[in-house]
Coordinates of C-alpha atoms and ligand atoms in Angstrom, one line a residue:
X242 CA 7.8 28.9 20.2
X243 CA 6.7 25.7 22.4
X244 CA 7.7 25.2 25.3
X245 CA 8.4 21.5 26.8
X246 CA 10.3 18.5 28.4
X247 CA 12.7 17.1 27.7
X248 CA 11.7 14.6 24.6
X249 CA 11.1 10.8 26.4
X250 CA 11.7 8.8 22.7
X251 CA 14.4 9.3 20.0
X252 CA 11.8 7.9 17.9
X253 CA 8.3 8.3 17.2
X254 CA 6.1 6.1 15.0
X255 CA 2.4 7.6 14.4
X256 CA 0.4 4.8 12.1
X257 CA 1.2 0.3 13.6
X258 CA 0.0 -0.3 9.6
X259 CA 2.8 -3.0 7.4
X260 CA 4.3 0.7 6.6
X261 CA 5.4 1.4 10.5
X262 CA 5.4 -1.5 11.6
X263 CA 8.4 -1.6 8.6
X264 CA 10.0 0.6 9.5
X265 CA 10.9 -0.4 13.7
X266 CA 11.2 -4.2 12.5
X267 CA 14.3 -2.8 9.7
X268 CA 16.1 -0.1 12.6
X269 CA 15.6 -3.0 15.5
X270 CA 17.9 -5.4 12.5
X271 CA 20.2 -2.2 11.2
X272 CA 19.7 -0.4 14.5
X273 CA 19.4 -2.8 17.3
X274 CA 20.3 0.1 20.1
X275 CA 18.1 2.7 19.2
X276 CA 15.0 0.1 18.9
X277 CA 16.0 -0.4 22.8
X278 CA 15.3 1.2 25.9
X279 CA 11.8 2.9 25.1
X280 CA 13.8 4.6 22.3
X281 CA 11.6 4.5 19.3
X282 CA 7.1 4.2 20.5
X283 CA 4.6 3.5 17.4
X284 CA 1.3 5.3 18.1
X285 CA -1.2 3.7 17.1
X286 CA -4.9 5.3 17.1
X287 CA -7.0 1.5 16.8
X288 CA -6.8 -1.7 19.0
X289 CA -5.5 -4.7 17.1
X290 CA -6.8 -6.8 15.5
X291 CA -7.7 -3.2 14.0
X292 CA -10.4 -3.7 10.7
X293 CA -8.2 -2.4 7.9
X294 CA -10.7 -2.0 3.8
X295 CA -7.5 -4.1 1.8
X296 CA -8.2 -7.1 -0.9
X297 CA -5.0 -8.1 1.0
X298 CA -3.0 -9.2 -1.7
X299 CA 0.4 -10.0 -1.1
X300 CA 3.0 -10.0 -4.1
X301 CA 6.5 -12.3 -3.9
X302 CA 8.1 -8.3 -2.8
X303 CA 5.8 -7.9 1.3
X304 CA 7.2 -11.5 1.3
X305 CA 10.9 -11.4 0.3
X306 CA 11.3 -8.1 2.9
X307 CA 9.1 -10.3 5.4
X308 CA 12.0 -13.2 5.0
X309 CA 15.1 -10.5 5.3
X310 CA 13.3 -9.6 8.1
X311 CA 13.6 -13.1 9.5
X312 CA 9.3 -13.7 9.3
X313 CA 7.5 -15.9 7.4
X314 CA 4.0 -15.0 6.2
X315 CA 2.8 -18.2 6.1
X316 CA 2.1 -18.1 9.7
X317 CA -1.0 -16.0 8.6
X318 CA -3.7 -17.6 7.7
X319 CA -4.2 -16.8 3.5
X320 CA -5.4 -18.2 0.4
X321 CA -3.4 -18.3 -2.6
X322 CA -3.7 -17.2 -6.5
X323 CA -2.1 -19.7 -8.7
X324 CA -2.9 -17.6 -11.1
X325 CA -3.7 -13.9 -12.0
X326 CA -5.1 -12.6 -14.8
X327 CA -4.9 -9.1 -16.6
X328 CA -7.5 -8.7 -18.8
X329 CA -9.8 -6.2 -21.5
X330 CA -13.9 -7.3 -21.1
X331 CA -12.5 -10.8 -19.7
X332 CA -11.0 -12.4 -22.6
X333 CA -6.3 -10.5 -21.5
X334 CA -3.2 -12.2 -20.7
X335 CA -2.5 -15.2 -17.7
X336 CA 0.3 -14.9 -15.1
X337 CA 2.2 -18.3 -13.5
X338 CA 4.6 -17.4 -11.3
X339 CA 7.0 -20.2 -11.6
X340 CA 7.5 -22.8 -8.7
X341 CA 5.0 -19.7 -6.1
X342 CA 1.5 -18.5 -6.1
X343 CA 1.1 -15.0 -8.0
X344 CA -0.2 -13.9 -5.0
X345 CA -1.4 -14.8 -1.9
X346 CA -4.4 -13.2 -0.1
X347 CA -4.6 -12.2 3.8
X348 CA -7.2 -10.9 6.1
X349 CA -5.4 -7.5 7.1
X350 CA -7.1 -7.5 10.7
X351 CA -4.8 -11.0 10.5
X352 CA -2.6 -9.8 8.9
X353 CA -1.3 -6.8 11.0
X354 CA -1.9 -8.2 14.4
X355 CA 0.5 -10.7 13.6
X356 CA 3.4 -8.0 12.3
X357 CA 2.9 -6.3 15.5
X358 CA 3.3 -8.9 17.1
X359 CA 6.1 -9.7 15.5
X360 CA 7.2 -6.1 15.8
X361 CA 6.5 -6.5 19.9
X362 CA 8.2 -8.7 20.2
X363 CA 11.1 -7.5 18.4
X364 CA 11.2 -4.7 21.2
X365 CA 9.4 -2.1 20.2
X366 CA 6.6 -0.3 22.5
X367 CA 2.9 -0.1 20.4
X368 CA 1.0 1.8 22.3
X369 CA -2.5 1.6 21.0
X370 CA -6.1 3.7 20.9
X371 CA -4.0 6.4 20.6
X372 CA -5.2 9.4 17.7
X373 CA -2.6 11.6 16.4
X374 CA -4.4 15.2 15.9
X375 CA -0.7 17.2 14.8
X376 CA 2.7 17.3 14.5
X377 CA 4.5 20.3 15.4
X378 CA 8.9 19.6 14.8
X379 CA 10.3 22.3 15.8
X380 CA 14.5 22.7 16.0
X381 CA 14.6 20.6 19.0
X382 CA 12.3 17.9 18.5
X383 CA 9.0 17.1 17.5
X384 CA 6.1 17.5 19.8
X385 CA 3.2 14.7 18.6
X386 CA -0.2 16.3 20.3
X387 CA -2.5 12.9 20.8
X388 CA -6.3 12.9 22.3
X389 CA -4.1 11.4 25.2
X390 CA -1.6 14.8 25.1
X391 CA 1.5 15.0 23.7
X392 CA 5.3 12.9 23.1
X393 CA 8.0 14.8 23.3
X394 CA 11.0 12.9 20.1
X395 CA 14.5 14.0 18.2
X396 CA 12.2 12.6 15.2
X397 CA 8.8 11.9 13.7
X398 CA 7.9 8.6 10.8
X399 CA 4.2 9.7 9.3
X400 CA 2.9 6.1 8.9
X401 CA -0.4 6.8 9.5
X402 CA -2.3 6.0 6.0
X403 CA -3.9 7.3 2.9
X404 CA -5.7 9.6 5.1
X405 CA -3.7 10.6 7.9
X406 CA -2.9 13.4 9.9
X407 CA 0.7 13.9 9.7
X408 CA 1.1 14.5 5.5
X409 CA -1.8 17.5 6.0
X410 CA -0.2 18.8 8.8
X411 CA 3.7 18.9 8.1
X412 CA 3.3 19.4 4.5
X413 CA -0.9 21.5 4.7
X414 CA -0.3 22.6 0.8
X415 CA 1.8 19.9 -1.1
X416 CA 0.1 18.3 -3.6
X417 CA -2.3 15.4 -3.1
X418 CA -3.0 12.7 -6.2
X419 CA -5.8 9.8 -4.7
X420 CA -8.1 6.9 -6.1
X421 CA -11.1 6.3 -5.7
X422 CA -11.5 2.4 -4.9
X423 CA -14.7 0.4 -4.0
X424 CA -14.6 -3.6 -2.1
X425 CA -17.4 -5.6 -1.4
X426 CA -16.5 -9.1 0.2
X427 CA -18.9 -12.1 -1.9
X428 CA -19.4 -15.6 -0.3
X429 CA -17.8 -18.3 -2.7
X430 CA -20.4 -20.3 -4.0
X431 CA -21.8 -17.8 -5.9
X432 CA -18.8 -16.5 -7.7
X433 CA -21.0 -17.2 -10.7
X434 CA -19.6 -18.4 -14.5
X435 CA -15.9 -18.3 -13.4
X436 CA -13.8 -20.9 -15.7
X437 CA -11.1 -21.4 -12.7
X438 CA -13.8 -21.0 -9.1
X439 CA -11.8 -19.7 -5.6
X440 CA -8.3 -20.2 -6.4
X441 CA -7.9 -16.8 -8.8
X442 CA -6.8 -13.4 -9.0
X443 CA -9.2 -11.3 -12.2
X444 CA -8.4 -7.6 -12.7
X445 CA -10.1 -6.2 -16.0
X446 CA -9.5 -3.1 -16.5
X447 CA -13.1 -3.0 -19.5
X448 CA -14.2 1.0 -17.5
X449 CA -10.4 2.6 -19.3
X450 CA -12.6 3.3 -22.3
X451 CA -14.6 5.3 -19.8
X452 CA -12.5 7.5 -18.1
X453 CA -12.3 5.3 -15.2
X454 CA -8.3 4.7 -15.5
X455 CA -8.4 1.7 -13.7
X456 CA -9.8 -2.1 -13.6
X457 CA -12.4 -3.8 -11.7
X458 CA -10.6 -7.1 -9.4
X459 CA -11.9 -10.3 -7.9
X460 CA -10.2 -11.8 -5.9
X461 CA -10.0 -15.5 -3.5
X462 CA -9.6 -14.7 -0.1
X463 CA -11.0 -15.5 4.0
X464 CA -13.5 -14.5 6.0
X465 CA -12.0 -16.6 9.6
X466 CA -12.0 -19.9 8.2
X467 CA -14.4 -19.1 5.1
X468 CA -13.4 -18.9 1.8
X469 CA -15.5 -15.8 0.3
X470 CA -14.5 -13.7 -2.8
X471 CA -13.2 -9.8 -2.4
X472 CA -14.2 -8.2 -5.7
X473 CA -13.8 -4.4 -6.2
X474 CA -12.7 -0.9 -8.4
X475 CA -9.7 0.6 -8.4
X476 CA -9.7 4.2 -10.5
X477 CA -6.6 6.8 -10.1
X478 CA -8.8 9.9 -10.4
X479 CA -6.1 10.7 -13.4
X480 CA -8.5 11.1 -15.9
X481 CA -11.6 12.5 -13.7
X482 CA -14.4 13.9 -15.6
X483 CA -17.7 14.6 -15.8
X484 CA -17.8 11.8 -17.8
X485 CA -17.2 9.4 -15.8
X486 CA -20.1 7.0 -14.8
X487 CA -20.2 6.7 -11.5
X488 CA -17.6 3.6 -9.3
X489 CA -20.8 1.3 -8.5
X490 CA -21.5 1.4 -12.1
X491 CA -18.6 -0.1 -13.3
X492 CA -18.3 -2.4 -10.9
X493 CA -21.8 -3.1 -10.2
X494 CA -22.0 -4.0 -13.9
X495 CA -19.1 -6.8 -14.4
X496 CA -21.0 -8.3 -11.2
X497 CA -23.7 -8.8 -12.6
X498 CA -21.8 -10.2 -15.2
X499 CA -21.0 -13.0 -13.2
X500 CA -24.6 -13.7 -11.7
X501 CA -24.2 -11.1 -8.4
X502 CA -25.9 -8.2 -8.2
X503 CA -24.2 -5.6 -5.6
X504 CA -26.9 -4.3 -4.3
X505 CA -26.9 -7.2 -2.4
X506 CA -23.4 -6.4 -0.8
X507 CA -22.2 -3.9 1.3
X508 CA -19.8 -1.9 -0.5
X509 CA -17.0 0.0 1.0
X510 CA -14.5 2.7 -0.3
X511 CA -11.2 4.1 0.9
X512 CA -9.3 6.4 -1.2
X513 CA -5.3 5.2 -1.8
X514 CA -2.8 7.8 -2.4
X515 CA 0.0 7.4 -4.2
X516 CA 2.9 7.8 -4.4
X517 CA 3.7 11.9 -8.0
X518 CA 8.0 12.1 -7.9
X519 CA 7.2 15.5 -7.7
X520 CA 6.5 15.2 -4.4
X521 CA 7.8 15.5 -0.6
X522 CA 7.9 13.1 1.2
X523 CA 9.7 14.8 4.6
X524 CA 9.8 17.6 6.3
X525 CA 13.2 19.0 9.1
X526 CA 12.3 15.8 12.0
X527 CA 9.4 14.5 10.0
X528 CA 8.9 11.3 7.5
X529 CA 7.0 10.3 5.5
X530 CA 6.7 6.4 4.4
X531 CA 3.8 4.3 2.7
X532 CA 0.6 5.4 2.0
X533 CA 1.6 8.8 3.6
X534 CA 4.2 8.9 1.4
X535 CA 2.7 7.1 -2.0
X536 CA 1.1 3.7 -2.8
X537 CA 1.4 2.6 -6.7
X538 CA -0.6 4.1 -8.9
X539 CA -0.9 1.7 -11.6
X540 CA -2.6 -0.9 -9.4
X541 CA -3.0 0.9 -6.7
X542 CA -0.3 -2.3 -4.9
X543 CA 0.9 -1.0 -1.6
X544 CA 1.7 -3.4 1.2
X545 CA 4.8 -4.8 -0.5
X546 CA 5.4 -1.0 -1.5
X547 CA 4.3 0.1 1.8
X548 CA 6.8 -2.1 3.9
X549 CA 10.0 -1.6 1.4
X550 CA 9.7 2.1 3.4
X551 CA 10.5 0.8 6.3
X552 CA 13.9 -0.8 4.5
X553 CA 14.3 3.1 2.9
X554 CA 13.0 4.8 6.4
X555 CA 15.1 3.2 8.9
X556 CA 18.8 3.4 6.8
X557 CA 17.6 6.8 6.1
X558 CA 17.0 7.3 10.1
X559 CA 19.9 5.1 11.7
X560 CA 22.4 7.3 9.6
X561 CA 20.9 10.2 10.4
X562 CA 20.9 9.7 14.2
X563 CA 24.3 8.7 13.5
X564 CA 25.5 12.4 12.4
X565 CA 22.9 14.3 15.2
X566 CA 21.2 15.8 12.8
X567 CA 17.8 15.2 11.0
X568 CA 16.8 17.4 7.8
X569 CA 16.1 14.8 6.1
X570 CA 17.4 16.3 3.2
X571 CA 18.7 13.0 1.8
X572 CA 15.6 10.8 2.2
X573 CA 14.3 12.2 -0.7
X574 CA 17.0 11.0 -3.3
X575 CA 17.4 7.8 -1.3
X576 CA 14.4 6.5 -1.9
X577 CA 14.7 8.1 -5.2
X578 CA 18.4 5.8 -5.8
X579 CA 17.0 3.0 -4.2
X580 CA 15.0 -0.2 -6.1
X581 CA 11.2 1.1 -4.5
X582 CA 11.8 4.4 -5.4
X583 CA 12.8 2.5 -9.4
X584 CA 9.9 1.0 -9.6
X585 CA 7.8 3.3 -8.0
X586 CA 9.2 6.4 -10.7
X587 CA 8.1 3.4 -13.5
X588 CA 4.7 2.4 -12.1
X589 CA 3.8 6.3 -11.8
X590 CA 5.7 6.7 -16.1
X591 CA 3.4 3.7 -16.7
X592 CA 0.2 5.0 -15.2
X593 CA 0.6 8.4 -17.0
X594 CA 1.0 6.7 -20.9
X595 CA -1.3 3.8 -20.3
X596 CA -3.9 5.1 -19.0
X597 CA -4.9 8.3 -20.8
X598 CA -5.2 6.0 -23.5
X599 CA -8.6 5.7 -23.8
X600 CA -9.3 4.1 -26.8
X601 CA -10.2 -0.6 -26.2
X602 CA -8.5 -1.0 -29.2
X603 CA -5.2 -0.4 -27.6
X604 CA -7.0 -1.6 -24.5
X605 CA -7.1 -5.9 -26.6
X606 CA -3.5 -5.0 -27.7
X607 CA -2.1 -4.1 -24.2
X608 CA -3.5 -7.5 -22.6
X609 CA -3.9 -10.0 -25.8
X610 CA -1.7 -9.1 -28.2
X611 CA 1.2 -7.4 -26.2
X612 CA 1.3 -10.8 -24.0
X613 CA 5.1 -10.9 -24.5
X614 CA 5.8 -7.3 -23.9
X615 CA 4.1 -6.6 -20.9
X616 CA 5.4 -9.5 -18.7
X617 CA 8.5 -8.2 -19.7
X618 CA 7.8 -4.8 -18.5
X619 CA 6.3 -5.7 -16.2
X620 CA 9.3 -8.6 -14.9
X621 CA 11.6 -6.0 -14.8
X622 CA 10.4 -2.0 -13.9
X623 CA 7.1 -3.4 -11.8
X624 CA 7.6 -6.7 -9.7
X625 CA 11.4 -8.5 -8.2
X626 CA 12.3 -4.4 -7.0
X627 CA 12.7 -6.2 -2.6
X628 CA 15.7 -8.0 -3.7
X629 CA 17.9 -5.1 -4.9
X630 CA 16.4 -2.6 -1.6
X631 CA 18.8 -1.8 0.7
Ligands
FAD826 C1 -9.9 -1.4 -0.8 C2 -8.6 -1.7 -1.4 C3 -7.6 -2.4 -0.9 C4 -6.5 -2.7 -1.3 N1 -5.2 -3.9 -2.2 C5 -4.5 -3.4 -2.0 C6 -4.3 -5.4 -2.5 O1 -5.0 -6.4 -2.9 N2 -2.4 -5.2 -1.9 C7 -2.3 -4.8 -1.7 O2 -1.1 -4.3 -2.1 N3 -2.3 -2.5 -1.5 C8 -4.1 -2.9 -1.7 N4 -4.6 -1.2 -0.6 C9 -3.7 -0.8 -0.6 C10 -2.9 -0.3 1.2 O3 -4.2 -1.2 2.2 C11 -2.0 0.3 1.3 O4 -1.5 0.4 0.5 C12 -1.2 0.0 2.4 O5 -2.7 -0.5 3.9 C13 -0.8 0.2 2.9 O6 0.1 1.0 4.5 P1 0.0 2.1 5.8 O7 0.7 1.6 6.2 O8 0.9 2.8 4.8 O9 -1.6 2.4 6.2 P2 -2.5 1.9 6.3 O10 -2.4 0.2 6.3 O11 -3.8 2.9 6.3 O12 -1.4 2.0 8.7 C14 -2.0 3.3 8.8 C15 -2.0 2.9 9.9 O13 -2.2 4.0 10.7 C16 -3.3 4.8 11.2 N5 -3.7 6.5 12.2 C17 -4.0 7.1 10.9 N6 -4.8 8.1 11.0 C18 -4.3 7.6 13.0 C19 -4.1 8.9 13.6 N7 -4.7 9.3 13.7 N8 -3.2 8.5 14.6 C20 -3.0 6.9 15.2 N9 -3.3 6.3 14.1 C21 -3.4 6.7 12.8 C22 -4.4 3.7 10.8 O14 -5.5 3.0 12.2 C23 -4.3 2.3 10.3 O15 -3.1 1.5 11.5 C24 -6.2 -1.7 -1.4 C25 -6.5 0.3 -0.3 C26 -7.7 -0.1 -0.3 C27 -8.5 1.0 0.5

């Protein structure tokens, strides 16, 4: 057995992205005694503002969770897409949200450093430039080995994203479901033949009949105050087989259609680990949040989801400290019963139902003919969950 000192911190949060910072902010809100006297420490391997590959699309649920934390995301530089188009081969459904934008787009280096600043203002310490290497829970606490030495705590929150160390260490043989994602930034003026230049967000599901279970996106964005477009392709991997074209080929196809040559731009890729109800999300003394636990399978939408995990995890942690019992046996059930767990389950069901139907006529039916049904399902099962989260 590992010999070690008394834990210095009660709660170590590994990763300072939206899920880790949201867990800390929710703890400061609902259990302020836990947020005091250095009882919580966040370890982040990068230095803010750090790069994170992400299109930065915030749905209303993300803004609602931030508002409930007393935060106003409009302080962060952003671009608002007034309309979101969900298409098959360029034609489909247009979504407007009454009295607000459809999607707010932020740049993740700016958003995450803003959220980290708010977390520090709430009295929580974040140590930057610390890379976690190993996590060893036992009956007395958890040892976290890093490139800056060992840390000890009562419990650990694994908030280190899709490629993080926590899940690998605590659940080394667990099955994972991972999407492939590519992203490209292009100048605004090169945005070819879009009818609503610069202001609308587009999702096109044309790759599905070719075994790419996902879509190509084209969002407005801004980099250092300059208006740009963010293009990308998302593939859940639900139709993975050797006949799939390369992701790059499908993205290039759509960009060419809009007068852009993919080869002229830098392509970046990163996986997204998505939610599967069968997956384990904790072991005694360690629980997972955000991408480490699982993002939305349909769209790979993970920012609002990561913020929501923070709320659920904070309640689980607060109650476990009250009981002085850290098995976290109720965490998965708590998530499943919450509004976040319900939307994640619904999205997992929908992804598994819709993506395997590869016939083009089905995509036409979905996005062009069955619009009222699609809107109703989206409004009730996919969106609007944050108001019900406890
Ligand atoms: C190309 C792309 C586009 C996307 N677009 C969108 C979008 O438009 N809208 C949306 O809602 N979601 C989008 N997502 C998903 C979204 O980025 C994630 O779901 C979200 O970032 C998850 O937040 P998180 O806090 O769980 O993880 P992360 O944001 O990945 O944060 C994890 C943190 O942990 C740190 N870390 C990792 N390993 C270690 C370690 N060993 N030691 C210490 N620290 C560590 C990292 O530096 C990072 O700061 C996109 C993802 C990709 C890849």
